[in-house]
JSON list of C-alpha atoms in Angstrom, two decimals:
[
{"chain": "V", "resi": 2, "resn": "GLY", "atom": "CA", "xyz": [28.54, -59.02, 12.96]},
{"chain": "V", "resi": 3, "resn": "LYS", "atom": "CA", "xyz": [31.55, -60.65, 11.49]},
{"chain": "V", "resi": 4, "resn": "HIS", "atom": "CA", "xyz": [34.73, -61.53, 13.37]},
{"chain": "V", "resi": 5, "resn": "ARG", "atom": "CA", "xyz": [38.66, -62.26, 11.65]},
{"chain": "V", "resi": 6, "resn": "ILE", "atom": "CA", "xyz": [40.71, -64.35, 12.92]},
{"chain": "V", "resi": 7, "resn": "VAL", "atom": "CA", "xyz": [43.92, -63.78, 12.94]},
{"chain": "V", "resi": 8, "resn": "ILE", "atom": "CA", "xyz": [46.80, -65.61, 13.22]},
{"chain": "V", "resi": 9, "resn": "PRO", "atom": "CA", "xyz": [50.57, -64.33, 14.06]},
{"chain": "V", "resi": 10, "resn": "CYS", "atom": "CA", "xyz": [53.51, -64.83, 11.33]},
{"chain": "V", "resi": 11, "resn": "LEU", "atom": "CA", "xyz": [55.47, -66.65, 13.44]},
{"chain": "V", "resi": 12, "resn": "GLY", "atom": "CA", "xyz": [57.06, -70.14, 13.71]},
{"chain": "V", "resi": 13, "resn": "HIS", "atom": "CA", "xyz": [55.34, -72.98, 13.89]},
{"chain": "V", "resi": 14, "resn": "PHE", "atom": "CA", "xyz": [52.22, -70.84, 12.60]},
{"chain": "V", "resi": 15, "resn": "LYS", "atom": "CA", "xyz": [53.46, -69.80, 9.15]},
{"chain": "V", "resi": 16, "resn": "GLU", "atom": "CA", "xyz": [51.22, -72.49, 7.56]},
{"chain": "V", "resi": 17, "resn": "GLU", "atom": "CA", "xyz": [47.89, -71.76, 9.09]},
{"chain": "V", "resi": 18, "resn": "TYR", "atom": "CA", "xyz": [49.04, -67.82, 8.49]},
{"chain": "V", "resi": 19, "resn": "GLU", "atom": "CA", "xyz": [49.67, -68.40, 4.62]},
{"chain": "V", "resi": 20, "resn": "LYS", "atom": "CA", "xyz": [46.49, -70.63, 4.21]},
{"chain": "V", "resi": 21, "resn": "VAL", "atom": "CA", "xyz": [44.44, -67.70, 6.20]},
{"chain": "V", "resi": 22, "resn": "SER", "atom": "CA", "xyz": [45.77, -64.49, 4.29]},
{"chain": "V", "resi": 23, "resn": "LYS", "atom": "CA", "xyz": [45.24, -65.99, 0.86]},
{"chain": "V", "resi": 24, "resn": "LEU", "atom": "CA", "xyz": [41.44, -65.36, 1.67]},
{"chain": "V", "resi": 25, "resn": "TYR", "atom": "CA", "xyz": [41.79, -61.37, 2.36]},
{"chain": "V", "resi": 26, "resn": "MET", "atom": "CA", "xyz": [42.65, -58.55, -0.07]},
{"chain": "V", "resi": 27, "resn": "ASN", "atom": "CA", "xyz": [46.30, -57.07, 0.93]},
{"chain": "V", "resi": 28, "resn": "ASN", "atom": "CA", "xyz": [46.57, -53.18, 1.86]},
{"chain": "V", "resi": 29, "resn": "LYS", "atom": "CA", "xyz": [49.21, -52.60, -0.71]},
{"chain": "V", "resi": 30, "resn": "ILE", "atom": "CA", "xyz": [49.05, -49.01, -2.53]},
{"chain": "V", "resi": 31, "resn": "ARG", "atom": "CA", "xyz": [49.85, -48.85, -5.97]},
{"chain": "V", "resi": 32, "resn": "THR", "atom": "CA", "xyz": [49.01, -45.77, -7.98]},
{"chain": "V", "resi": 33, "resn": "THR", "atom": "CA", "xyz": [50.57, -46.75, -11.30]},
{"chain": "V", "resi": 34, "resn": "LYS", "atom": "CA", "xyz": [48.64, -46.56, -14.52]},
{"chain": "V", "resi": 35, "resn": "TYR", "atom": "CA", "xyz": [50.79, -49.25, -16.84]},
{"chain": "V", "resi": 36, "resn": "THR", "atom": "CA", "xyz": [52.23, -52.79, -16.39]},
{"chain": "V", "resi": 37, "resn": "LEU", "atom": "CA", "xyz": [55.43, -53.30, -18.93]},
{"chain": "V", "resi": 38, "resn": "LEU", "atom": "CA", "xyz": [52.34, -55.93, -20.51]},
{"chain": "V", "resi": 39, "resn": "ASN", "atom": "CA", "xyz": [49.76, -52.93, -21.30]},
{"chain": "V", "resi": 40, "resn": "PHE", "atom": "CA", "xyz": [51.94, -49.63, -21.73]},
{"chain": "V", "resi": 41, "resn": "LEU", "atom": "CA", "xyz": [51.95, -49.30, -24.95]},
{"chain": "V", "resi": 42, "resn": "PRO", "atom": "CA", "xyz": [48.27, -50.00, -25.95]},
{"chain": "V", "resi": 43, "resn": "ARG", "atom": "CA", "xyz": [47.02, -48.27, -23.24]},
{"chain": "V", "resi": 44, "resn": "ASN", "atom": "CA", "xyz": [48.95, -45.23, -24.19]},
{"chain": "V", "resi": 45, "resn": "LEU", "atom": "CA", "xyz": [48.85, -45.26, -27.32]},
{"chain": "V", "resi": 46, "resn": "PHE", "atom": "CA", "xyz": [44.72, -45.44, -26.53]},
{"chain": "V", "resi": 47, "resn": "GLU", "atom": "CA", "xyz": [44.85, -42.71, -24.49]},
{"chain": "V", "resi": 48, "resn": "GLN", "atom": "CA", "xyz": [46.66, -40.34, -27.16]},
{"chain": "V", "resi": 49, "resn": "PHE", "atom": "CA", "xyz": [44.55, -40.64, -29.58]},
{"chain": "V", "resi": 50, "resn": "HIS", "atom": "CA", "xyz": [41.48, -39.65, -27.58]},
{"chain": "V", "resi": 51, "resn": "ARG", "atom": "CA", "xyz": [43.20, -36.16, -28.31]},
{"chain": "V", "resi": 52, "resn": "VAL", "atom": "CA", "xyz": [41.62, -34.72, -30.84]},
{"chain": "V", "resi": 53, "resn": "ALA", "atom": "CA", "xyz": [45.25, -33.46, -32.01]},
{"chain": "V", "resi": 54, "resn": "ASN", "atom": "CA", "xyz": [46.66, -36.87, -32.47]},
{"chain": "V", "resi": 55, "resn": "LEU", "atom": "CA", "xyz": [43.79, -38.14, -34.07]},
{"chain": "V", "resi": 56, "resn": "TYR", "atom": "CA", "xyz": [44.25, -35.03, -36.93]},
{"chain": "V", "resi": 57, "resn": "PHE", "atom": "CA", "xyz": [47.46, -35.80, -37.75]},
{"chain": "V", "resi": 58, "resn": "LEU", "atom": "CA", "xyz": [47.07, -39.54, -37.86]},
{"chain": "V", "resi": 59, "resn": "PHE", "atom": "CA", "xyz": [43.80, -38.48, -40.45]},
{"chain": "V", "resi": 60, "resn": "LEU", "atom": "CA", "xyz": [46.84, -36.44, -42.29]},
{"chain": "V", "resi": 61, "resn": "VAL", "atom": "CA", "xyz": [48.96, -39.99, -42.33]},
{"chain": "V", "resi": 62, "resn": "VAL", "atom": "CA", "xyz": [46.14, -41.75, -43.65]},
{"chain": "V", "resi": 63, "resn": "LEU", "atom": "CA", "xyz": [45.09, -39.53, -46.00]},
{"chain": "V", "resi": 64, "resn": "ASN", "atom": "CA", "xyz": [48.21, -38.87, -47.44]},
{"chain": "V", "resi": 65, "resn": "TRP", "atom": "CA", "xyz": [48.81, -42.91, -48.55]},
{"chain": "V", "resi": 66, "resn": "VAL", "atom": "CA", "xyz": [46.05, -42.41, -50.55]},
{"chain": "V", "resi": 67, "resn": "PRO", "atom": "CA", "xyz": [47.53, -41.86, -54.19]},
{"chain": "V", "resi": 68, "resn": "LEU", "atom": "CA", "xyz": [45.42, -39.20, -55.62]},
{"chain": "V", "resi": 69, "resn": "VAL", "atom": "CA", "xyz": [45.72, -36.75, -52.53]},
{"chain": "V", "resi": 70, "resn": "GLU", "atom": "CA", "xyz": [49.15, -37.19, -51.82]},
{"chain": "V", "resi": 71, "resn": "ALA", "atom": "CA", "xyz": [50.62, -34.23, -51.26]},
{"chain": "V", "resi": 72, "resn": "PHE", "atom": "CA", "xyz": [53.67, -34.89, -49.22]},
{"chain": "V", "resi": 73, "resn": "GLN", "atom": "CA", "xyz": [55.80, -38.08, -48.97]},
{"chain": "V", "resi": 74, "resn": "LYS", "atom": "CA", "xyz": [54.69, -40.39, -46.72]},
{"chain": "V", "resi": 75, "resn": "GLU", "atom": "CA", "xyz": [57.50, -40.73, -44.23]},
{"chain": "V", "resi": 76, "resn": "ILE", "atom": "CA", "xyz": [57.54, -36.79, -43.80]},
{"chain": "V", "resi": 77, "resn": "THR", "atom": "CA", "xyz": [54.13, -36.33, -43.06]},
{"chain": "V", "resi": 78, "resn": "MET", "atom": "CA", "xyz": [54.23, -39.30, -40.72]},
{"chain": "V", "resi": 79, "resn": "LEU", "atom": "CA", "xyz": [57.22, -37.36, -38.64]},
{"chain": "V", "resi": 80, "resn": "PRO", "atom": "CA", "xyz": [55.21, -35.27, -36.47]},
{"chain": "V", "resi": 81, "resn": "LEU", "atom": "CA", "xyz": [52.69, -37.62, -35.38]},
{"chain": "V", "resi": 82, "resn": "VAL", "atom": "CA", "xyz": [55.71, -40.10, -34.67]},
{"chain": "V", "resi": 83, "resn": "GLY", "atom": "CA", "xyz": [57.49, -37.32, -32.75]},
{"chain": "V", "resi": 84, "resn": "VAL", "atom": "CA", "xyz": [54.53, -36.11, -30.43]},
{"chain": "V", "resi": 85, "resn": "LEU", "atom": "CA", "xyz": [53.50, -40.03, -29.74]},
{"chain": "V", "resi": 86, "resn": "THR", "atom": "CA", "xyz": [57.32, -40.71, -28.92]},
{"chain": "V", "resi": 87, "resn": "ILE", "atom": "CA", "xyz": [57.77, -37.63, -26.67]},
{"chain": "V", "resi": 88, "resn": "ILE", "atom": "CA", "xyz": [54.46, -38.12, -24.96]},
{"chain": "V", "resi": 89, "resn": "ALA", "atom": "CA", "xyz": [55.01, -41.99, -24.36]},
{"chain": "V", "resi": 90, "resn": "VAL", "atom": "CA", "xyz": [58.38, -41.01, -22.54]},
{"chain": "V", "resi": 91, "resn": "LYS", "atom": "CA", "xyz": [57.24, -38.65, -20.52]},
{"chain": "V", "resi": 92, "resn": "ASP", "atom": "CA", "xyz": [54.28, -40.94, -19.32]},
{"chain": "V", "resi": 93, "resn": "GLY", "atom": "CA", "xyz": [57.00, -43.82, -18.77]},
{"chain": "V", "resi": 94, "resn": "LEU", "atom": "CA", "xyz": [59.06, -41.51, -16.66]},
{"chain": "V", "resi": 95, "resn": "GLU", "atom": "CA", "xyz": [55.99, -40.35, -14.72]},
{"chain": "V", "resi": 96, "resn": "ASP", "atom": "CA", "xyz": [54.40, -43.93, -14.21]},
{"chain": "V", "resi": 97, "resn": "TYR", "atom": "CA", "xyz": [57.96, -45.10, -13.23]},
{"chain": "V", "resi": 98, "resn": "SER", "atom": "CA", "xyz": [58.06, -42.26, -10.76]},
{"chain": "V", "resi": 99, "resn": "ARG", "atom": "CA", "xyz": [54.90, -43.13, -8.97]},
{"chain": "V", "resi": 100, "resn": "TYR", "atom": "CA", "xyz": [55.85, -46.60, -9.51]},
{"chain": "V", "resi": 101, "resn": "LYS", "atom": "CA", "xyz": [58.92, -45.82, -7.19]},
{"chain": "V", "resi": 102, "resn": "MET", "atom": "CA", "xyz": [56.83, -43.99, -5.05]},
{"chain": "V", "resi": 103, "resn": "ASP", "atom": "CA", "xyz": [54.56, -46.74, -3.97]},
{"chain": "V", "resi": 104, "resn": "LYS", "atom": "CA", "xyz": [57.42, -49.03, -3.31]},
{"chain": "V", "resi": 105, "resn": "GLN", "atom": "CA", "xyz": [58.96, -46.81, -0.43]},
{"chain": "V", "resi": 106, "resn": "ILE", "atom": "CA", "xyz": [55.65, -46.28, 0.94]},
{"chain": "V", "resi": 107, "resn": "ASN", "atom": "CA", "xyz": [54.50, -49.82, 0.84]},
{"chain": "V", "resi": 108, "resn": "ASN", "atom": "CA", "xyz": [57.93, -50.83, 2.29]},
{"chain": "V", "resi": 109, "resn": "LEU", "atom": "CA", "xyz": [57.32, -48.33, 5.21]},
{"chain": "V", "resi": 110, "resn": "LEU", "atom": "CA", "xyz": [57.75, -49.80, 8.82]},
{"chain": "V", "resi": 111, "resn": "THR", "atom": "CA", "xyz": [54.44, -49.39, 11.16]},
{"chain": "V", "resi": 112, "resn": "LYS", "atom": "CA", "xyz": [53.96, -49.89, 14.35]},
{"chain": "V", "resi": 113, "resn": "VAL", "atom": "CA", "xyz": [51.49, -52.70, 15.71]},
{"chain": "V", "resi": 114, "resn": "TYR", "atom": "CA", "xyz": [50.26, -51.95, 19.05]},
{"chain": "V", "resi": 115, "resn": "SER", "atom": "CA", "xyz": [48.42, -54.28, 21.19]},
{"chain": "V", "resi": 116, "resn": "ARG", "atom": "CA", "xyz": [46.55, -54.59, 24.47]}
]
């Protein structure tokens, strides 16, 4: 079978530990869905998978056509923008709480037993 080299992260072994530890995956838990860079595009992508949001987007686009315009353009956009904003804030807060829990779990002290 395969054998794994275990090097202590102490004193004069520090350089060797850093070199060898790059070869292995870390074991940190990550349950968050978003990062700061992908929050807005990913959240909008997920929200427009809902039929209701697509319907309101269709009404907004349809209202920009001069022949079909029923209301002012801004008034038609208000429900869609309001719903998208509220859901984005809710998703952001939920993801931030998951991030804090992940950070807390990843920083727990562990006991290592050796012979």
